[in-house]
Amino acid sequence: MKSVGKNIPRLDGYDKVTGKVKYVDDIDIPDCWRGEVVRSDIPYGRIKKINFDKAFDWDKVMTCTYKDIPGKNATIFLSDDQPILAENLVKHVGEAIVLIAAPSASKALEAKKHITIEYDTLDSVLSIEDSRKRKNVIFGKDNIQAKYKIEKGDVKKGFAEADFIVEGEYRTGFHEHAYIETQGMAAIPRPDGGLTVTGSLQCPYYVLKTLKSALLLDETKINVVQAPMGGAFGGKEDYPSLLGMYVALLSIKSGKPVKIIYSRDEDIVVTTKRHPSIVTHKTGVKKDGTITAMEIDVAFEGGAYSTLSPVVLSRGVIHSAGAYKCENTFCTANCYATNNVPTGAFRGFGAPQVFYALEMHIDKVAERIGMSPHEFRLKNCVEVGDRLSTTQLLKESVGAKECLEKVLSAADFGKKWRNNLDTCAFKHLRTKKGIGLSLYMHGGAFTGSGEGMKSEAGLRLNKDGTISVLTGCTDMGQGSHTVLPQIAAESLGVPAALVNTAVPDTAVVPDSGPTVASRTTMIIGSILVRCAEKMKKKLPDLKKRDVKELLKTYYSEHGELKIIERYILPPEIKWDQEKHCGDAYPVYSWAADVAEVSVDAETFEVSVDKLTVAVDVGRAVNPVLVEGQMEGGTLQALGWALMEDCIYKNGKPVNNRFQTYIIPTAKDAPEWKTIIVEKPFSYGPFGAKGIGELPLDGGAPAIANAIYNATGLRITSLPITPEKLYSLYEEKNKIK
Amino acid sequence: MKRRIKLNNGIINADADPIRRLIDVLRYDLQVTGTKDGCGEGACGACSIILNGECVNSCIILFGQIEDGDEILTVEGLLKDGKLSRLQESFVKNGAVHCGACIPGMLLSATALLNKNLKPTDEEIKDSISGNLCRCTGYGKIIKAIRECI
Amino acid sequence: MEFLSPKNLNEALKFKSEHPDFTVLAGGTDACTLINSGILKSKGLINIYGIKEIAEIKENGDFLEIGALATLTQIIENRLVSKFLPVLAMACKTIGARQIQNRGTIGGNVMNASPAGDALPVFLAYETKMELLSAKGSRLVLFEKFYAGYRKTAAEADELAAKFIIKKCDDKERFAFMKVGTRRAQSISKVCACFRQSSSYKIAYGSVAPTPIRCYVTEKFLNGCKTDAFAADEAVRLVRQEVSPMDDIRSTANYRRHVAGVLLKRFLESV
């Protein structure tokens, strides 16, 4: 192969290292006004009155409220409960009420100070517990935004067969995306009377959908263009639909181009977070290590509006029993509404929470029967022919065991684990060493028959003899716009240098579905393979030496050649959404992590010395980019495990700055060992599966288990801070 | 307030309110947009520039603190005669660049390091970029890219 | 907001006496953060960054004199500091990262008066004298008298910090700077401490009280006994009583009290 499997440098690399790349805040738009947003500063209440200071000069300042929205005042996702601008009720701190635009940022900011809101405060609900016991009903009839049940076998029978039953509860908190480029969007009036909305966004067609419905315009009047993106991680999946509407409303009303760029503080307060969670486990196990029953309950905090929470919860509960053989599983899940900021998509999409719980719990189960964590996992790890908790039969491409075996041997796990255990109790050691393991997987693409929506993508022959990939999927830094051309080039049999990706503009590219769910390489890639086959049939033999000249000639003789194809869901996929039963995903990617830590025995400071990560991605189209995903995703997991937590007081994060919401620096990062396993998926392009989210799922429990190995302290809530370790240590030593 | 400064390879005249942040003068007044604004409080390093030979955060320096004759190097100044510097080339080659938002600052921190220290250890490399937050990579590929330029 | 850029020290003092309510801007690593976020609402700024008269580091007999406008990098790399007061360089290395050290000044760290300022326990432990200047003249203040309460200093509104006068440490002296922070770089202290043992013990902490503190009770105990393992345990117990930490977003009072003891124990074990 000439392109697939090769470390082709990122196509946007040159522009990024020279500073030439134009993110939305870098684009110079003539006569562009700047926008600001007046927001709720209470978690729950009725708007009594909006006061516009009469003493202020409102000339040259444009303001908008919900009354300026001609169509539906809602973002269009699974349900339409989130208003674009609050009408008479605010349900979280930071909810937008009035929009402002002015010729300069300082003028807009000045105007903002002259708008005040009066409220009647309502009794807010600010935690999963309060929502669950219905302290106040703030959403629907029972505060529940979504619920699921997954049943396989008979857990009662399973528990009856067990020698031991092990229970546990595990909690995680709010997790901030912390992309380096904050959210920003611009709306620019078009010469034809239409409007272009551009900015830092993952899913142009999502934004378009809300714009069309709220503005009552069709796609001939409005187009959405993705600007180069400085990181997203799911944080720019749903939120840009709101921000896009803000700039569009202000632009339409003022007739000017309008840009809104969030400051870091504002971004952390108002944009979505990872769902906080409480996961409980009850596991039946035999002395020989056979898992006889797993009963799991997953509770997520959805915040004020449902946004994407129903699908986040679904992915969470589907992954909650993990990659283990077990005949009897029973999983329940609820997503609870609160008056905190709406939680939404964040790399892993519900899976990191359930794997933190499961993989810590599995260590506890193994310990109960006196087995080592690795022997227990090797015994129970799924293989081809096994069925997951949704009863999905694993027919092919199951690299779980190989990943496990490879990390165990690369890190010399067994020996180190035993040795640490022996020295854990030694009082004189100032530094305790620990090693921990996790085994996990991530379903590629949308859940169930979700990919039946027939996403489109295409290839276009250009006048200059190059070929462009046409897709509504975006590159947010993950490298898809290098990987997709590699796939197209390989399929066409042309040099990779001849293929690029067109700018994702809804006026130009087809709707490929959103850039989420680790689906781009696998789904869009496989559409491109089919497009290439069709295109090849139309073109002359491309084995000739000067392909570019050949293509140029073809173009001059025949004109533009464009092939658009739709995704076809593998026919054997069967999914019952109601029962959450069947083939939850077309395929899974598998992985295992080994974390090695040093814990200061007195200050309880933890440093992660080394992370060994193995992933089965089917086929690594660009191995360096795959490694980049593995290391980057795992470092985000490290931050979540040890230091990251949005602390909310009365619905407002108190650490909404980079000085207080801290993420790992270069000195917090471990030494990396990455191992790529390739168990090809027959429906993936050249066998490829998803990689984007997977690496965030397994880092935290591996680190938590390593800390337990070092100290004998099992912290069941993230982040694992020295303060929590010390408290638990104190508690344990008092009892003695 | 007017100042005549050396910006990258040229001499320029800048005129701005002394309490305007240096980063805003660079990005919005002079349209030199390679320098990024990540946090506005010197905590992420995306706005790093080299001012008179020292790497500093341009979001927490006011234009009034700039003197006539000061020399500023931004990411745009790393390109020499249209050619990438060794560091720039190494970043692309080693997969150190993902979303790119931290990269201008990261490159300037690395450039400042190598200007002063021809043979930095891995620990010194990590020290030199510990003021530059990256959310995409695990830093490993960035460290490797810098190490290869020693 | 008015912006004044004095050309020299005299002009700076003149501006400060004319505008005592203006905020002084040195490196700006703290002040600009507050200006950007709109928290600092000053009528004006006096930019003293780069005034050479108060940026030097020099020897004066048995003393080291560190100009208030010396940057943290200047201190970290200075030959005299590494010879006569290496512990100060150790502390400065833990403040922010390179970009902050290149711009932030030692005087700024002191005048900002954060209880978590990492250099402050060093000045306390070394019984530093601080020179304050105004248009009226100069005065020396003992560093331990400089902080009157949380973020309150003894400096008058028309005064600027000029320099810190510190007795050089002797060859036989043992010293340490220790810090437990929120992460491994660019971290703000949960607890920081400077310990000394020469003719007597000196113990100073940051982040465990509204101001940086000296722990005299513990010092007195240690100075009055032979230091063995029993004495160390008692000193740790005393020091945990002497600090008065609180819960905040970075840590808990309970943990800080514990760590304050751990750090002292480590120092005593090392001497």
PDB file of N, CA and C in Angstrom, chain A residues 62-115:
ATOM      1  N   MET A  62     -26.973  47.180  18.919  1.00  0.00           N
ATOM      2  CA  MET A  62     -28.119  46.354  18.543  1.00  0.00           C
ATOM      3  C   MET A  62     -28.350  45.317  19.642  1.00  0.00           C
ATOM      4  N   THR A  63     -29.590  45.158  20.049  1.00  0.00           N
ATOM      5  CA  THR A  63     -29.876  44.102  21.032  1.00  0.00           C
ATOM      6  C   THR A  63     -30.952  43.167  20.479  1.00  0.00           C
ATOM      7  N   CYS A  64     -30.921  41.927  20.917  1.00  0.00           N
ATOM      8  CA  CYS A  64     -31.931  40.940  20.514  1.00  0.00           C
ATOM      9  C   CYS A  64     -32.407  40.176  21.746  1.00  0.00           C
ATOM     10  N   THR A  65     -33.683  39.858  21.762  1.00  0.00           N
ATOM     11  CA  THR A  65     -34.206  38.924  22.754  1.00  0.00           C
ATOM     12  C   THR A  65     -34.908  37.801  21.979  1.00  0.00           C
ATOM     13  N   TYR A  66     -35.533  36.894  22.718  1.00  0.00           N
ATOM     14  CA  TYR A  66     -36.214  35.775  22.052  1.00  0.00           C
ATOM     15  C   TYR A  66     -37.282  36.270  21.075  1.00  0.00           C
ATOM     16  N   LYS A  67     -37.775  37.490  21.309  1.00  0.00           N
ATOM     17  CA  LYS A  67     -38.826  38.018  20.425  1.00  0.00           C
ATOM     18  C   LYS A  67     -38.332  38.231  18.999  1.00  0.00           C
ATOM     19  N   ASP A  68     -37.010  38.309  18.843  1.00  0.00           N
ATOM     20  CA  ASP A  68     -36.456  38.514  17.501  1.00  0.00           C
ATOM     21  C   ASP A  68     -36.294  37.213  16.721  1.00  0.00           C
ATOM     22  N   ILE A  69     -36.637  36.104  17.341  1.00  0.00           N
ATOM     23  CA  ILE A  69     -36.494  34.817  16.639  1.00  0.00           C
ATOM     24  C   ILE A  69     -37.784  34.539  15.864  1.00  0.00           C
ATOM     25  N   PRO A  70     -37.708  34.539  14.526  1.00  0.00           N
ATOM     26  CA  PRO A  70     -38.934  34.378  13.756  1.00  0.00           C
ATOM     27  C   PRO A  70     -39.526  32.966  13.847  1.00  0.00           C
ATOM     28  N   GLY A  71     -38.673  31.970  13.952  1.00  0.00           N
ATOM     29  CA  GLY A  71     -39.153  30.586  13.955  1.00  0.00           C
ATOM     30  C   GLY A  71     -39.148  29.999  15.344  1.00  0.00           C
ATOM     31  N   LYS A  72     -38.718  28.748  15.400  1.00  0.00           N
ATOM     32  CA  LYS A  72     -38.756  28.017  16.663  1.00  0.00           C
ATOM     33  C   LYS A  72     -37.592  28.427  17.581  1.00  0.00           C
ATOM     34  N   ASN A  73     -37.926  28.798  18.802  1.00  0.00           N
ATOM     35  CA  ASN A  73     -36.886  29.201  19.755  1.00  0.00           C
ATOM     36  C   ASN A  73     -36.327  27.967  20.456  1.00  0.00           C
ATOM     37  N   ALA A  74     -35.563  27.178  19.711  1.00  0.00           N
ATOM     38  CA  ALA A  74     -35.001  25.954  20.300  1.00  0.00           C
ATOM     39  C   ALA A  74     -33.835  25.453  19.465  1.00  0.00           C
ATOM     40  N   THR A  75     -32.847  24.844  20.145  1.00  0.00           N
ATOM     41  CA  THR A  75     -31.802  24.134  19.409  1.00  0.00           C
ATOM     42  C   THR A  75     -32.382  22.776  19.024  1.00  0.00           C
ATOM     43  N   ILE A  76     -32.075  22.344  17.800  1.00  0.00           N
ATOM     44  CA  ILE A  76     -32.685  21.108  17.317  1.00  0.00           C
ATOM     45  C   ILE A  76     -31.735  19.936  17.518  1.00  0.00           C
ATOM     46  N   PHE A  77     -31.971  19.188  18.580  1.00  0.00           N
ATOM     47  CA  PHE A  77     -31.254  17.929  18.780  1.00  0.00           C
ATOM     48  C   PHE A  77     -32.282  16.829  18.966  1.00  0.00           C
ATOM     49  N   LEU A  78     -32.118  16.044  20.020  1.00  0.00           N
ATOM     50  CA  LEU A  78     -33.020  14.908  20.182  1.00  0.00           C
ATOM     51  C   LEU A  78     -34.400  15.365  20.628  1.00  0.00           C
ATOM     52  N   SER A  79     -34.402  16.300  21.584  1.00  0.00           N
ATOM     53  CA  SER A  79     -35.674  16.937  21.912  1.00  0.00           C
ATOM     54  C   SER A  79     -35.401  18.430  21.855  1.00  0.00           C
ATOM     55  N   ASP A  80     -36.441  19.213  21.765  1.00  0.00           N
ATOM     56  CA  ASP A  80     -36.222  20.633  21.512  1.00  0.00           C
ATOM     57  C   ASP A  80     -36.488  21.458  22.760  1.00  0.00           C
ATOM     58  N   ASP A  81     -35.975  20.991  23.910  1.00  0.00           N
ATOM     59  CA  ASP A  81     -36.314  21.677  25.170  1.00  0.00           C
ATOM     60  C   ASP A  81     -35.420  22.864  25.484  1.00  0.00           C
ATOM     61  N   GLN A  82     -34.311  23.016  24.757  1.00  0.00           N
ATOM     62  CA  GLN A  82     -33.402  24.112  25.095  1.00  0.00           C
ATOM     63  C   GLN A  82     -33.685  25.344  24.239  1.00  0.00           C
ATOM     64  N   PRO A  83     -34.130  26.438  24.874  1.00  0.00           N
ATOM     65  CA  PRO A  83     -34.366  27.642  24.082  1.00  0.00           C
ATOM     66  C   PRO A  83     -33.051  28.279  23.648  1.00  0.00           C
ATOM     67  N   ILE A  84     -33.091  28.993  22.549  1.00  0.00           N
ATOM     68  CA  ILE A  84     -31.904  29.724  22.097  1.00  0.00           C
ATOM     69  C   ILE A  84     -31.696  30.923  23.016  1.00  0.00           C
ATOM     70  N   LEU A  85     -32.778  31.616  23.305  1.00  0.00           N
ATOM     71  CA  LEU A  85     -32.749  32.712  24.284  1.00  0.00           C
ATOM     72  C   LEU A  85     -33.908  32.489  25.255  1.00  0.00           C
ATOM     73  N   ALA A  86     -33.633  32.696  26.532  1.00  0.00           N
ATOM     74  CA  ALA A  86     -34.649  32.437  27.552  1.00  0.00           C
ATOM     75  C   ALA A  86     -35.865  33.334  27.319  1.00  0.00           C
ATOM     76  N   GLU A  87     -37.052  32.767  27.552  1.00  0.00           N
ATOM     77  CA  GLU A  87     -38.277  33.568  27.397  1.00  0.00           C
ATOM     78  C   GLU A  87     -38.668  34.134  28.768  1.00  0.00           C
ATOM     79  N   ASN A  88     -39.297  33.298  29.602  1.00  0.00           N
ATOM     80  CA  ASN A  88     -39.579  33.837  30.936  1.00  0.00           C
ATOM     81  C   ASN A  88     -38.957  33.033  32.063  1.00  0.00           C
ATOM     82  N   LEU A  89     -38.309  31.928  31.683  1.00  0.00           N
ATOM     83  CA  LEU A  89     -37.727  31.062  32.697  1.00  0.00           C
ATOM     84  C   LEU A  89     -36.234  30.891  32.418  1.00  0.00           C
ATOM     85  N   VAL A  90     -35.403  30.984  33.467  1.00  0.00           N
ATOM     86  CA  VAL A  90     -34.001  30.584  33.293  1.00  0.00           C
ATOM     87  C   VAL A  90     -33.754  29.354  34.141  1.00  0.00           C
ATOM     88  N   LYS A  91     -32.995  28.395  33.560  1.00  0.00           N
ATOM     89  CA  LYS A  91     -32.820  27.119  34.260  1.00  0.00           C
ATOM     90  C   LYS A  91     -31.374  26.822  34.633  1.00  0.00           C
ATOM     91  N   HIS A  92     -30.457  27.711  34.284  1.00  0.00           N
ATOM     92  CA  HIS A  92     -29.079  27.535  34.779  1.00  0.00           C
ATOM     93  C   HIS A  92     -28.326  28.850  34.697  1.00  0.00           C
ATOM     94  N   VAL A  93     -27.282  28.940  35.499  1.00  0.00           N
ATOM     95  CA  VAL A  93     -26.414  30.120  35.457  1.00  0.00           C
ATOM     96  C   VAL A  93     -25.752  30.166  34.085  1.00  0.00           C
ATOM     97  N   GLY A  94     -25.764  31.321  33.457  1.00  0.00           N
ATOM     98  CA  GLY A  94     -25.126  31.455  32.155  1.00  0.00           C
ATOM     99  C   GLY A  94     -26.094  31.315  31.001  1.00  0.00           C
ATOM    100  N   GLU A  95     -27.349  31.041  31.288  1.00  0.00           N
ATOM    101  CA  GLU A  95     -28.319  30.930  30.203  1.00  0.00           C
ATOM    102  C   GLU A  95     -28.503  32.302  29.538  1.00  0.00           C
ATOM    103  N   ALA A  96     -28.514  32.310  28.211  1.00  0.00           N
ATOM    104  CA  ALA A  96     -28.548  33.578  27.482  1.00  0.00           C
ATOM    105  C   ALA A  96     -29.942  34.204  27.492  1.00  0.00           C
ATOM    106  N   ILE A  97     -29.986  35.514  27.700  1.00  0.00           N
ATOM    107  CA  ILE A  97     -31.265  36.221  27.738  1.00  0.00           C
ATOM    108  C   ILE A  97     -31.323  37.339  26.696  1.00  0.00           C
ATOM    109  N   VAL A  98     -30.279  38.168  26.659  1.00  0.00           N
ATOM    110  CA  VAL A  98     -30.240  39.274  25.696  1.00  0.00           C
ATOM    111  C   VAL A  98     -28.911  39.214  24.940  1.00  0.00           C
ATOM    112  N   LEU A  99     -28.988  39.478  23.642  1.00  0.00           N
ATOM    113  CA  LEU A  99     -27.767  39.555  22.830  1.00  0.00           C
ATOM    114  C   LEU A  99     -27.483  41.017  22.504  1.00  0.00           C
ATOM    115  N   ILE A 100     -26.195  41.343  22.437  1.00  0.00           N
ATOM    116  CA  ILE A 100     -25.795  42.719  22.137  1.00  0.00           C
ATOM    117  C   ILE A 100     -24.761  42.690  21.029  1.00  0.00           C
ATOM    118  N   ALA A 101     -24.862  43.634  20.088  1.00  0.00           N
ATOM    119  CA  ALA A 101     -23.764  43.827  19.140  1.00  0.00           C
ATOM    120  C   ALA A 101     -23.467  45.310  19.038  1.00  0.00           C
ATOM    121  N   ALA A 102     -22.190  45.620  18.853  1.00  0.00           N
ATOM    122  CA  ALA A 102     -21.765  47.010  18.706  1.00  0.00           C
ATOM    123  C   ALA A 102     -20.531  47.032  17.816  1.00  0.00           C
ATOM    124  N   PRO A 103     -20.204  48.206  17.275  1.00  0.00           N
ATOM    125  CA  PRO A 103     -19.066  48.266  16.348  1.00  0.00           C
ATOM    126  C   PRO A 103     -17.737  47.835  16.962  1.00  0.00           C
ATOM    127  N   SER A 104     -17.595  47.905  18.274  1.00  0.00           N
ATOM    128  CA  SER A 104     -16.344  47.445  18.873  1.00  0.00           C
ATOM    129  C   SER A 104     -16.650  46.561  20.073  1.00  0.00           C
ATOM    130  N   ALA A 105     -15.660  45.742  20.418  1.00  0.00           N
ATOM    131  CA  ALA A 105     -15.824  44.843  21.561  1.00  0.00           C
ATOM    132  C   ALA A 105     -16.038  45.643  22.842  1.00  0.00           C
ATOM    133  N   SER A 106     -15.312  46.760  22.973  1.00  0.00           N
ATOM    134  CA  SER A 106     -15.421  47.527  24.222  1.00  0.00           C
ATOM    135  C   SER A 106     -16.793  48.188  24.347  1.00  0.00           C
ATOM    136  N   LYS A 107     -17.335  48.636  23.223  1.00  0.00           N
ATOM    137  CA  LYS A 107     -18.665  49.248  23.241  1.00  0.00           C
ATOM    138  C   LYS A 107     -19.734  48.191  23.612  1.00  0.00           C
ATOM    139  N   ALA A 108     -19.600  47.002  23.062  1.00  0.00           N
ATOM    140  CA  ALA A 108     -20.559  45.942  23.375  1.00  0.00           C
ATOM    141  C   ALA A 108     -20.493  45.578  24.855  1.00  0.00           C
ATOM    142  N   LEU A 109     -19.264  45.529  25.359  1.00  0.00           N
ATOM    143  CA  LEU A 109     -19.056  45.200  26.770  1.00  0.00           C
ATOM    144  C   LEU A 109     -19.641  46.294  27.664  1.00  0.00           C
ATOM    145  N   GLU A 110     -19.453  47.533  27.233  1.00  0.00           N
ATOM    146  CA  GLU A 110     -19.983  48.683  27.975  1.00  0.00           C
ATOM    147  C   GLU A 110     -21.518  48.594  28.030  1.00  0.00           C
ATOM    148  N   ALA A 111     -22.120  48.295  26.875  1.00  0.00           N
ATOM    149  CA  ALA A 111     -23.589  48.207  26.812  1.00  0.00           C
ATOM    150  C   ALA A 111     -24.104  47.125  27.749  1.00  0.00           C
ATOM    151  N   LYS A 112     -23.339  46.027  27.828  1.00  0.00           N
ATOM    152  CA  LYS A 112     -23.745  44.899  28.668  1.00  0.00           C
ATOM    153  C   LYS A 112     -23.930  45.324  30.124  1.00  0.00           C
ATOM    154  N   LYS A 113     -23.107  46.265  30.544  1.00  0.00           N
ATOM    155  CA  LYS A 113     -23.180  46.732  31.932  1.00  0.00           C
ATOM    156  C   LYS A 113     -24.455  47.522  32.189  1.00  0.00           C
ATOM    157  N   HIS A 114     -25.128  47.919  31.126  1.00  0.00           N
ATOM    158  CA  HIS A 114     -26.328  48.752  31.283  1.00  0.00           C
ATOM    159  C   HIS A 114     -27.622  47.973  31.083  1.00  0.00           C
ATOM    160  N   ILE A 115     -27.494  46.657  31.117  1.00  0.00           N
ATOM    161  CA  ILE A 115     -28.703  45.826  31.077  1.00  0.00           C
ATOM    162  C   ILE A 115     -28.749  45.017  32.373  1.00  0.00           C
TER     163      ILE A 115
END
